[in-house]
Short mmCIF file of N, CA, C and O in Angstrom, two decimals:
data_model
loop_
_atom_site.label_atom_id
_atom_site.label_comp_id
_atom_site.label_asym_id
_atom_site.label_seq_id
_atom_site.Cartn_x
_atom_site.Cartn_y
_atom_site.Cartn_z
N MET A 1 9.64 -23.28 -17.63
CA MET A 1 8.40 -24.05 -16.38
C MET A 1 7.51 -23.26 -16.45
O MET A 1 8.10 -22.34 -16.12
N ARG A 2 6.05 -23.94 -16.69
CA ARG A 2 5.65 -22.39 -16.61
C ARG A 2 4.51 -22.75 -14.77
O ARG A 2 4.04 -24.21 -14.65
N TYR A 3 4.52 -21.65 -14.44
CA TYR A 3 3.98 -21.79 -12.77
C TYR A 3 3.01 -20.92 -12.50
O TYR A 3 2.89 -19.84 -13.08
N MET A 4 1.83 -21.23 -12.17
CA MET A 4 0.76 -20.85 -11.94
C MET A 4 1.25 -20.08 -10.16
O MET A 4 1.62 -20.74 -9.24
N PHE A 5 0.65 -18.84 -9.79
CA PHE A 5 0.74 -17.74 -8.67
C PHE A 5 -0.65 -17.92 -8.28
O PHE A 5 -1.40 -16.93 -9.16
N LEU A 6 -1.39 -18.62 -7.74
CA LEU A 6 -2.64 -18.32 -6.18
C LEU A 6 -2.31 -17.47 -5.95
O LEU A 6 -1.97 -17.65 -4.59
N MET A 7 -3.50 -16.40 -5.87
CA MET A 7 -3.44 -14.98 -5.29
C MET A 7 -5.01 -15.20 -4.13
O MET A 7 -5.68 -15.09 -4.49
N TYR A 8 -3.66 -15.20 -2.74
CA TYR A 8 -4.88 -14.63 -1.63
C TYR A 8 -4.85 -13.52 -0.80
O TYR A 8 -4.12 -13.13 -0.77
N SER A 9 -5.21 -13.10 -0.60
CA SER A 9 -6.13 -11.99 0.05
C SER A 9 -7.33 -11.93 1.14
O SER A 9 -7.84 -12.93 0.94
N LYS A 10 -7.35 -10.98 2.04
CA LYS A 10 -8.61 -11.18 2.97
C LYS A 10 -9.42 -10.43 2.58
O LYS A 10 -9.40 -9.58 2.18
N GLU A 11 -10.50 -10.83 2.41
CA GLU A 11 -12.43 -10.14 1.49
C GLU A 11 -12.23 -9.46 2.83
O GLU A 11 -12.72 -9.51 4.25
N THR A 12 -12.77 -7.97 2.90
CA THR A 12 -13.32 -7.15 4.06
C THR A 12 -14.91 -7.01 3.77
O THR A 12 -14.92 -6.67 2.49
N ASP A 13 -15.79 -6.38 4.57
CA ASP A 13 -16.85 -5.81 4.62
C ASP A 13 -17.15 -4.16 3.53
O ASP A 13 -17.97 -4.60 2.66
N ASP A 14 -15.84 -3.61 3.98
CA ASP A 14 -15.88 -2.39 3.56
C ASP A 14 -14.95 -3.00 2.11
O ASP A 14 -14.85 -1.86 1.69
N GLY A 15 -13.90 -3.52 1.88
CA GLY A 15 -13.79 -3.55 1.13
C GLY A 15 -12.44 -3.27 0.69
O GLY A 15 -11.94 -1.99 2.13
N PRO A 16 -11.18 -2.55 -0.01
CA PRO A 16 -9.65 -1.51 -0.10
C PRO A 16 -10.68 -0.71 -0.31
O PRO A 16 -11.54 0.10 -0.12
N THR A 17 -9.20 0.63 0.46
CA THR A 17 -9.70 1.73 0.00
C THR A 17 -9.14 2.50 -1.03
O THR A 17 -8.89 1.74 -1.61
N PRO A 18 -9.78 3.59 -1.71
CA PRO A 18 -9.16 3.75 -3.03
C PRO A 18 -7.82 3.50 -3.02
O PRO A 18 -7.39 4.19 -4.26
N GLU A 19 -7.39 4.20 -1.59
CA GLU A 19 -5.53 4.87 -2.01
C GLU A 19 -5.28 3.48 -1.99
O GLU A 19 -3.96 2.94 -2.68
N ASP A 20 -5.36 1.97 -1.16
CA ASP A 20 -4.95 0.81 -1.71
C ASP A 20 -5.54 0.64 -3.30
O ASP A 20 -4.51 -0.47 -3.53
N VAL A 21 -6.75 0.49 -3.92
CA VAL A 21 -6.92 0.18 -5.10
C VAL A 21 -6.15 0.74 -5.65
O VAL A 21 -5.20 0.19 -6.66
N VAL A 22 -5.23 2.42 -5.87
CA VAL A 22 -4.40 2.43 -6.26
C VAL A 22 -2.69 1.84 -6.47
O VAL A 22 -2.20 1.96 -7.22
N LEU A 23 -2.59 1.62 -5.28
CA LEU A 23 -2.06 1.29 -5.08
C LEU A 23 -1.22 -0.31 -5.59
O LEU A 23 -0.93 -0.68 -6.12
N LEU A 24 -2.16 -1.60 -5.51
CA LEU A 24 -2.82 -2.03 -6.14
C LEU A 24 -2.18 -2.22 -7.58
O LEU A 24 -2.22 -3.04 -8.62
N LYS A 25 -3.66 -1.33 -8.66
CA LYS A 25 -3.84 -0.81 -9.73
C LYS A 25 -2.38 -0.48 -10.14
O LYS A 25 -1.31 -1.44 -10.66
N ARG A 26 -1.31 0.03 -9.56
CA ARG A 26 -0.06 0.32 -9.60
C ARG A 26 1.44 -0.58 -9.87
O ARG A 26 1.31 -1.40 -11.13
N ASP A 27 1.22 -1.14 -9.25
CA ASP A 27 1.80 -2.48 -8.52
C ASP A 27 1.75 -3.87 -9.94
O ASP A 27 2.62 -4.12 -9.75
N HIS A 28 0.31 -4.01 -10.24
CA HIS A 28 0.01 -5.19 -11.02
C HIS A 28 0.03 -4.45 -12.31
O HIS A 28 0.75 -5.07 -13.47
N SER A 29 0.01 -3.44 -12.27
CA SER A 29 0.78 -2.63 -14.07
C SER A 29 2.39 -3.16 -14.24
O SER A 29 2.51 -3.19 -15.52
N ALA A 30 2.24 -2.40 -13.50
CA ALA A 30 4.12 -2.53 -13.76
C ALA A 30 4.23 -4.19 -13.47
O ALA A 30 4.94 -4.41 -14.95
N LEU A 31 4.45 -4.90 -12.72
CA LEU A 31 4.46 -6.72 -13.16
C LEU A 31 4.17 -7.09 -14.37
O LEU A 31 4.54 -7.56 -14.79
N ILE A 32 2.85 -6.45 -14.75
CA ILE A 32 2.26 -6.97 -15.63
C ILE A 32 3.23 -6.61 -17.18
O ILE A 32 3.47 -7.62 -18.20
N SER A 33 3.61 -5.20 -17.20
CA SER A 33 4.26 -4.28 -18.63
C SER A 33 5.37 -5.27 -17.88
O SER A 33 6.71 -5.53 -19.39
N ASP A 34 5.97 -5.61 -17.43
CA ASP A 34 7.65 -5.83 -16.96
C ASP A 34 7.59 -7.74 -17.49
O ASP A 34 8.40 -8.50 -18.17
N ALA A 35 5.86 -8.20 -17.05
CA ALA A 35 6.55 -9.87 -17.24
C ALA A 35 6.26 -10.45 -19.02
O ALA A 35 6.80 -10.78 -19.34
N THR A 36 5.62 -8.71 -19.26
CA THR A 36 5.31 -9.02 -21.41
C THR A 36 6.58 -8.63 -21.41
O THR A 36 6.82 -9.26 -22.72
N GLN A 37 7.31 -7.86 -20.87
CA GLN A 37 8.45 -7.13 -21.96
C GLN A 37 9.75 -8.56 -21.87
O GLN A 37 10.56 -8.94 -22.31
N LYS A 38 9.11 -9.05 -20.77
CA LYS A 38 10.23 -10.38 -21.26
C LYS A 38 9.69 -11.38 -22.03
O LYS A 38 10.76 -12.66 -21.66
N GLY A 39 8.28 -11.52 -22.44
CA GLY A 39 7.56 -12.68 -22.98
C GLY A 39 6.81 -13.70 -21.44
O GLY A 39 7.77 -15.15 -22.50
N ILE A 40 6.84 -13.44 -20.90
CA ILE A 40 7.17 -14.44 -19.37
C ILE A 40 5.82 -15.00 -19.87
O ILE A 40 5.02 -15.62 -18.76
N LEU A 41 4.73 -13.40 -20.00
CA LEU A 41 3.38 -13.67 -19.52
C LEU A 41 2.77 -14.11 -20.32
O LEU A 41 2.15 -14.47 -21.22
N LEU A 42 1.51 -15.12 -19.37
CA LEU A 42 1.15 -16.44 -20.38
C LEU A 42 -0.66 -16.03 -19.78
O LEU A 42 -1.43 -15.98 -21.02
N ALA A 43 -0.80 -15.92 -19.19
CA ALA A 43 -2.09 -15.22 -18.61
C ALA A 43 -2.14 -14.92 -16.65
O ALA A 43 -1.27 -14.77 -16.01
N VAL A 44 -3.09 -13.49 -16.87
CA VAL A 44 -3.46 -12.87 -16.51
C VAL A 44 -4.98 -13.01 -14.55
O VAL A 44 -5.63 -11.81 -16.95
N GLU A 45 -5.54 -13.04 -14.90
CA GLU A 45 -6.82 -12.33 -13.70
C GLU A 45 -7.22 -12.48 -12.55
O GLU A 45 -6.37 -13.14 -11.88
N GLY A 46 -7.94 -11.45 -12.77
CA GLY A 46 -8.64 -10.84 -10.57
C GLY A 46 -9.78 -11.62 -11.00
O GLY A 46 -10.73 -12.28 -11.64
N LEU A 47 -10.11 -12.04 -10.19
CA LEU A 47 -11.62 -13.01 -9.43
C LEU A 47 -11.88 -12.31 -8.97
O LEU A 47 -11.78 -11.45 -8.01
N LYS A 48 -13.78 -12.13 -8.81
CA LYS A 48 -14.81 -11.29 -7.94
C LYS A 48 -14.51 -11.94 -6.94
O LYS A 48 -14.16 -13.11 -6.18
N SER A 49 -15.58 -11.88 -5.92
CA SER A 49 -16.27 -11.47 -3.97
C SER A 49 -16.12 -13.39 -4.35
O SER A 49 -16.40 -13.89 -5.59
N SER A 50 -15.94 -13.70 -3.40
CA SER A 50 -15.57 -15.67 -2.58
C SER A 50 -17.05 -15.48 -2.62
O SER A 50 -18.25 -17.08 -3.16
N LEU A 51 -18.76 -14.64 -2.23
CA LEU A 51 -20.00 -14.45 -2.42
C LEU A 51 -20.34 -15.04 -3.56
O LEU A 51 -21.71 -15.10 -3.85
N SER A 52 -19.57 -14.79 -4.72
CA SER A 52 -20.09 -14.75 -6.40
C SER A 52 -19.65 -15.76 -6.76
O SER A 52 -20.17 -16.51 -7.84
N ALA A 53 -19.00 -16.76 -5.76
CA ALA A 53 -18.34 -18.51 -5.61
C ALA A 53 -19.67 -19.68 -6.41
O ALA A 53 -20.93 -19.63 -5.32
N THR A 54 -19.65 -20.40 -7.35
CA THR A 54 -20.68 -21.67 -6.73
C THR A 54 -20.18 -22.66 -6.76
O THR A 54 -18.40 -22.69 -8.04
N SER A 55 -19.58 -23.89 -5.83
CA SER A 55 -18.88 -24.90 -5.96
C SER A 55 -19.90 -26.09 -6.45
O SER A 55 -21.30 -26.08 -6.23
N ILE A 56 -18.93 -27.58 -7.11
CA ILE A 56 -19.83 -28.35 -7.05
C ILE A 56 -19.25 -29.62 -6.91
O ILE A 56 -17.56 -29.29 -7.45
N ARG A 57 -19.64 -30.44 -6.17
CA ARG A 57 -18.56 -31.85 -5.58
C ARG A 57 -19.92 -33.28 -6.01
O ARG A 57 -21.05 -33.14 -6.79
N MET A 58 -19.04 -34.15 -6.94
CA MET A 58 -19.92 -35.20 -7.34
C MET A 58 -20.23 -36.79 -5.92
O MET A 58 -19.14 -36.19 -5.50
N GLU A 59 -21.12 -36.55 -5.54
CA GLU A 59 -22.24 -37.55 -4.70
C GLU A 59 -22.92 -38.69 -5.26
O GLU A 59 -23.88 -38.65 -6.50
N HIS A 60 -22.10 -39.51 -5.29
CA HIS A 60 -22.69 -40.88 -6.25
C HIS A 60 -23.64 -40.84 -7.46
O HIS A 60 -23.91 -40.26 -7.95
N ASP A 61 -22.16 -39.65 -8.43
CA ASP A 61 -22.16 -39.82 -9.22
C ASP A 61 -23.63 -38.51 -9.85
O ASP A 61 -23.44 -38.69 -11.57
N LYS A 62 -23.64 -37.96 -9.33
CA LYS A 62 -24.56 -36.49 -9.47
C LYS A 62 -23.52 -35.35 -8.57
O LYS A 62 -23.65 -35.45 -7.79
N PRO A 63 -24.39 -34.20 -9.26
CA PRO A 63 -22.99 -33.31 -8.92
C PRO A 63 -24.15 -32.26 -8.21
O PRO A 63 -25.93 -32.50 -7.52
N VAL A 64 -23.35 -32.08 -6.44
CA VAL A 64 -23.99 -31.65 -5.55
C VAL A 64 -23.72 -30.05 -5.73
O VAL A 64 -22.04 -29.72 -5.18
N ILE A 65 -24.55 -28.90 -6.20
CA ILE A 65 -24.33 -27.36 -5.74
C ILE A 65 -23.93 -26.72 -5.24
O ILE A 65 -25.08 -26.65 -4.32
N THR A 66 -23.31 -26.12 -4.23
CA THR A 66 -23.83 -25.36 -3.57
C THR A 66 -22.70 -23.81 -3.20
O THR A 66 -22.15 -23.46 -4.34
N ASP A 67 -23.13 -23.31 -2.80
CA ASP A 67 -23.21 -21.09 -3.40
C ASP A 67 -21.44 -20.77 -2.65
O ASP A 67 -22.12 -22.05 -1.03
N GLY A 68 -19.91 -20.15 -2.99
CA GLY A 68 -19.82 -20.30 -2.21
C GLY A 68 -18.32 -21.15 -2.42
O GLY A 68 -18.81 -21.76 -3.24
N PRO A 69 -17.02 -20.51 -1.64
CA PRO A 69 -16.17 -21.49 -2.82
C PRO A 69 -16.27 -22.99 -1.66
O PRO A 69 -16.41 -23.09 -0.67
N PHE A 70 -15.44 -23.43 -1.82
CA PHE A 70 -15.15 -24.90 -1.22
C PHE A 70 -15.10 -24.51 0.35
O PHE A 70 -15.72 -25.76 1.26
N ALA A 71 -13.99 -24.70 0.62
CA ALA A 71 -13.62 -23.60 2.18
C ALA A 71 -13.91 -22.39 2.40
O ALA A 71 -13.60 -21.46 1.64
N GLU A 72 -14.46 -22.85 3.92
CA GLU A 72 -14.11 -21.29 4.41
C GLU A 72 -13.14 -21.05 5.64
O GLU A 72 -12.36 -22.02 6.21
N THR A 73 -12.69 -19.67 4.83
CA THR A 73 -10.59 -19.49 5.25
C THR A 73 -11.15 -18.17 5.04
O THR A 73 -11.36 -17.11 4.91
N LYS A 74 -9.61 -17.83 6.28
CA LYS A 74 -9.66 -16.07 7.07
C LYS A 74 -8.77 -15.22 5.35
O LYS A 74 -9.56 -14.33 4.87
N GLU A 75 -8.71 -16.44 4.26
CA GLU A 75 -8.07 -15.67 3.01
C GLU A 75 -9.05 -16.19 2.00
O GLU A 75 -9.27 -17.67 1.91
N GLN A 76 -9.56 -15.26 1.47
CA GLN A 76 -10.28 -16.15 -0.76
C GLN A 76 -8.87 -16.13 -1.52
O GLN A 76 -8.08 -15.00 -1.50
N LEU A 77 -9.06 -17.02 -2.30
CA LEU A 77 -8.29 -16.80 -4.06
C LEU A 77 -9.48 -15.41 -4.17
O LEU A 77 -10.17 -15.30 -4.65
N ALA A 78 -7.78 -14.61 -4.99
CA ALA A 78 -8.23 -13.52 -5.73
C ALA A 78 -7.82 -13.17 -7.12
O ALA A 78 -8.63 -12.20 -7.64
N GLY A 79 -6.73 -13.81 -7.45
CA GLY A 79 -6.31 -13.59 -8.67
C GLY A 79 -5.59 -14.61 -8.82
O GLY A 79 -4.79 -15.40 -7.77
N PHE A 80 -4.34 -14.85 -10.22
CA PHE A 80 -3.59 -15.47 -10.63
C PHE A 80 -3.15 -15.21 -11.67
O PHE A 80 -3.54 -14.40 -11.96
N TYR A 81 -2.01 -15.34 -11.93
CA TYR A 81 -0.67 -15.29 -12.90
C TYR A 81 -0.41 -16.58 -13.28
O TYR A 81 -0.48 -17.66 -12.06
N ILE A 82 -0.52 -17.05 -14.19
CA ILE A 82 0.34 -17.86 -14.60
C ILE A 82 1.75 -17.17 -16.13
O ILE A 82 1.77 -16.63 -16.70
N LEU A 83 3.17 -17.55 -15.04
CA LEU A 83 4.38 -17.40 -15.76
C LEU A 83 5.85 -18.39 -16.46
O LEU A 83 5.69 -19.37 -15.44
N GLU A 84 5.98 -18.43 -16.97
CA GLU A 84 6.93 -19.23 -17.55
C GLU A 84 8.14 -18.77 -17.36
O GLU A 84 9.24 -17.34 -17.89
N CYS A 85 8.47 -19.94 -15.63
CA CYS A 85 9.83 -19.08 -15.96
C CYS A 85 11.09 -20.13 -15.76
O CYS A 85 10.91 -21.67 -15.45
N ALA A 86 12.14 -19.82 -15.66
CA ALA A 86 13.16 -20.77 -15.91
C ALA A 86 13.48 -22.41 -14.78
O ALA A 86 13.24 -22.60 -14.81
N ASP A 87 12.60 -21.24 -13.45
CA ASP A 87 12.46 -21.96 -12.43
C ASP A 87 11.74 -21.93 -11.18
O ASP A 87 11.31 -20.85 -10.82
N LEU A 88 12.23 -22.49 -10.02
CA LEU A 88 11.58 -22.22 -8.69
C LEU A 88 11.99 -20.35 -8.21
O LEU A 88 11.46 -19.65 -7.80
N ASP A 89 12.85 -20.75 -8.85
CA ASP A 89 13.80 -19.39 -8.04
C ASP A 89 13.71 -18.03 -8.48
O ASP A 89 13.00 -16.76 -7.71
N GLU A 90 13.07 -18.53 -10.13
CA GLU A 90 12.96 -16.97 -10.83
C GLU A 90 11.72 -16.96 -10.08
O GLU A 90 11.31 -15.70 -9.94
N ALA A 91 10.85 -17.84 -10.35
CA ALA A 91 9.12 -17.56 -9.75
C ALA A 91 8.99 -16.68 -8.22
O ALA A 91 8.07 -16.55 -8.41
N ILE A 92 10.38 -17.34 -7.41
CA ILE A 92 9.23 -17.08 -5.90
C ILE A 92 10.03 -15.11 -5.92
O ILE A 92 9.55 -14.87 -5.47
N GLU A 93 11.37 -14.66 -6.71
CA GLU A 93 11.16 -13.79 -7.22
C GLU A 93 10.11 -12.90 -7.48
O GLU A 93 9.43 -11.55 -7.77
N TRP A 94 9.48 -13.04 -8.52
CA TRP A 94 8.63 -12.76 -9.07
C TRP A 94 7.28 -12.53 -8.25
O TRP A 94 6.54 -11.82 -7.86
N ALA A 95 7.09 -13.83 -7.39
CA ALA A 95 6.11 -14.10 -6.28
C ALA A 95 6.37 -12.54 -5.74
O ALA A 95 5.35 -12.52 -4.54
N ALA A 96 7.69 -12.24 -5.04
CA ALA A 96 7.45 -11.78 -4.48
C ALA A 96 7.39 -10.12 -4.36
O ALA A 96 7.16 -9.07 -3.23
N ARG A 97 6.88 -9.43 -5.58
CA ARG A 97 6.36 -8.56 -6.37
C ARG A 97 5.24 -8.73 -6.57
O ARG A 97 4.17 -7.31 -6.49
N MET A 98 3.95 -9.47 -6.22
CA MET A 98 3.01 -9.38 -6.03
C MET A 98 2.10 -8.77 -5.22
O MET A 98 2.52 -9.59 -4.05
N ARG A 99 1.69 -7.91 -5.21
CA ARG A 99 0.95 -6.88 -4.18
C ARG A 99 -0.83 -8.08 -4.07
O ARG A 99 -1.03 -8.90 -4.88
N THR A 100 -0.77 -8.72 -2.58
CA THR A 100 -2.66 -9.49 -1.94
C THR A 100 -2.70 -9.04 -1.77
O THR A 100 -4.10 -9.67 -1.52
N GLY A 101 -3.18 -7.94 -0.71
CA GLY A 101 -3.50 -7.71 0.32
C GLY A 101 -3.72 -5.63 0.66
O GLY A 101 -3.30 -4.97 -0.12
N CYS A 102 -4.56 -5.76 0.76
CA CYS A 102 -5.00 -3.96 1.24
C CYS A 102 -3.89 -3.47 2.79
O CYS A 102 -4.15 -4.48 3.73
N LYS A 103 -4.16 -2.41 3.56
CA LYS A 103 -3.45 -2.43 4.69
C LYS A 103 -4.26 -3.11 5.66
O LYS A 103 -5.44 -3.46 5.91
N GLY A 104 -3.65 -3.24 5.94
CA GLY A 104 -4.01 -4.27 7.55
C GLY A 104 -5.04 -5.67 7.25
O GLY A 104 -5.39 -6.47 7.58
N SER A 105 -4.70 -6.13 5.60
CA SER A 105 -5.14 -7.14 5.05
C SER A 105 -3.98 -8.28 4.43
O SER A 105 -4.20 -8.10 3.21
N PRO A 106 -3.13 -8.80 5.68
CA PRO A 106 -2.28 -9.40 4.24
C PRO A 106 -2.78 -10.57 3.46
O PRO A 106 -3.80 -11.04 3.81
N GLY A 107 -2.45 -11.02 2.30
CA GLY A 107 -2.55 -11.94 1.70
C GLY A 107 -1.37 -12.80 1.43
O GLY A 107 -0.33 -12.78 1.76
N GLY A 108 -1.05 -14.20 0.30
CA GLY A 108 -0.14 -14.84 0.39
C GLY A 108 -0.50 -15.21 -1.49
O GLY A 108 -1.31 -15.23 -2.18
N ILE A 109 0.87 -15.71 -1.36
CA ILE A 109 0.98 -16.39 -3.15
C ILE A 109 1.00 -17.48 -3.53
O ILE A 109 2.05 -18.85 -2.26
N GLU A 110 0.59 -18.50 -3.62
CA GLU A 110 1.10 -20.74 -3.60
C GLU A 110 1.76 -20.04 -5.53
O GLU A 110 0.80 -20.23 -6.21
N ILE A 111 2.57 -20.59 -5.50
CA ILE A 111 3.32 -21.26 -6.42
C ILE A 111 3.35 -22.29 -6.78
O ILE A 111 3.67 -23.20 -5.51
N ARG A 112 3.09 -22.84 -8.25
CA ARG A 112 2.66 -24.14 -8.52
C ARG A 112 3.23 -24.71 -9.54
O ARG A 112 2.78 -23.52 -10.63
N PRO A 113 3.96 -25.60 -10.49
CA PRO A 113 4.30 -25.64 -11.15
C PRO A 113 3.33 -25.76 -12.03
O PRO A 113 1.96 -26.87 -11.69
N VAL A 114 2.95 -25.61 -13.32
CA VAL A 114 2.02 -26.74 -14.07
C VAL A 114 1.87 -27.03 -14.46
O VAL A 114 2.90 -27.93 -15.49
N ALA A 115 1.92 -28.89 -14.76
CA ALA A 115 1.07 -30.02 -15.31
C ALA A 115 1.54 -29.82 -16.54
O ALA A 115 0.10 -29.09 -17.44
N ASP A 116 1.50 -30.38 -17.95
CA ASP A 116 1.72 -31.04 -19.06
C ASP A 116 0.38 -31.89 -18.87
O ASP A 116 1.20 -32.26 -19.14
N LEU A 117 -0.44 -31.91 -19.39
CA LEU A 117 -1.78 -32.95 -19.43
C LEU A 117 -1.36 -33.19 -20.95
O LEU A 117 -1.44 -32.68 -21.75
N PRO A 118 -1.72 -34.49 -21.16
CA PRO A 118 -1.94 -34.46 -22.62
C PRO A 118 -2.95 -34.41 -23.53
O PRO A 118 -4.38 -34.44 -22.86
N ARG A 119 -3.17 -34.47 -24.84
CA ARG A 119 -4.07 -33.37 -25.20
C ARG A 119 -4.18 -34.23 -26.77
O ARG A 119 -3.24 -34.64 -27.42
N SER A 120 -5.30 -34.85 -26.73
CA SER A 120 -5.89 -35.40 -27.63
C SER A 120 -6.01 -34.78 -29.08
O SER A 120 -6.10 -33.52 -29.22
#
């Protein structure tokens, strides 16, 4: 089963410290390497700040475009992984290894099964 791991983190004005960046890169590099060696890594990407987001909603069959993410929250979507896992228990084990926040800025991981959509 494919699982998407949506990684949330608090965005701060000053951003992560150089030390935090080193730790984040080290931890994600190790996770990516392990998942690649096991043949379960399908995709991984980080996202730019939510300040760069554009949201589109349809109103009366016309797109309404706004700057920023859909919701104002304390934590923003920071990136994602897609892994092929045997079950939710394995997905939880991988999520437990994912660093999402910097010092003093906890984040969280949302795990969702990926739906198989019909392709024509």
